[in-house]
Amino acid sequence: QVAAVPSPGEVVALCLIWRPGMLVRDSEVETELLETVRSQAERERLMVEHEKLHYEASLKEQMRRETLARYREQLREMTFPYQEAWDQLRARVYEDARAIGESLRKNGHLRGKTAQRAAGLASTFRLLNCQKDGELAELLGQLEALATSPIPKNGKRRREVEPIEGVLGEIARLTHASAEEVKRRSEPSRFRALEV
């Protein structure tokens, strides 16, 4: 039992801390609790308001994007008939250039109806060139000049074929994409068939 008694050094090392208690009335505690509840409710209200403002802003942004997409689609639909007509004109030029080229290869010369067709193709394109396609207009002008040039008086009585073939090849190269687009539009679509 003597071992359980603390030594004088241990007793000296002991330290007691005493703090006086605070006298608080119940009404002060209730006021402090009410203030805590009020501030927490205010924080929650501000968070809800912030979330609402964020939601409204994102909703407005989504509506703005949808409106812009609708306007873009309307604009595309407005320009589509013009683009379609332009593609059809270029596709016609492509088909005529190929037909003139085939006739040239078959007959070995450009004369008569084929020469008239080449000249007519150039003049028709000049009338309908609403897109100001300078490159194609220039090639068709060259074709017209070659088709209407006087036939040489030498023994052949034929125009040179190589320059005409070169111009026809360039015309076909320039208009091939439009011809493919017109062909693609005219093909029956499985989805269109389902709509009907």
Steps between C-alpha positions, in 0.01 A plus 500: 500500500794733565597468131164652402584826682661753263853618568568865590636562143184369342288713731700813404456417125124492534330812373143599548334744260187669620284722288207687634167403346296750303159591609272490195132555505264271310376791287857570380546136402168505311597824322834354395335180376241702307776710340683181398180358347432833319851521354482138385160565338642811328795298367262235365279770341802657331613160372152427360489844337846450352398159359181652358695782331750248362216282367328801339828611338566152359139480377536838323829387344338179376207697353745740331690206344176338379382830348832547319484143368144561377607823323796321340269224375256757357785680327629172357151418372474845341828458311439134411282560189764735356778252572293219352435700181871586479597134541252404228651755260851374568382138470351586159833651395672180617264276301531714186881512529511121527263456204705742287818316601350162406389636162848643448665166577250310284519725192853631541390861440269775628252609234134569436256437783772416752680830433167684534433317827840606638438864404144488636623353828734795552234763418239330725743492790580869450129581531447290815832562679347659811786380723765681295702183443788658311709186456222295339387799291855542368528130406163511325612813316808310381278211389272739312800665329637159398158379379428812293850559365522476122589160363854505360527505122774235495431155365348373833209747522477415872571684823777387735346245741754505787431856625125435495543174694720678757238772560218243520702303758546812716129584473407144606745517792346827626138389470525134604418566869180686410393217269555249782301718742205525259516124446508440877194722554303329226562148631211360704579498869400212726402755766283694252330172406430434870352850542249434222 
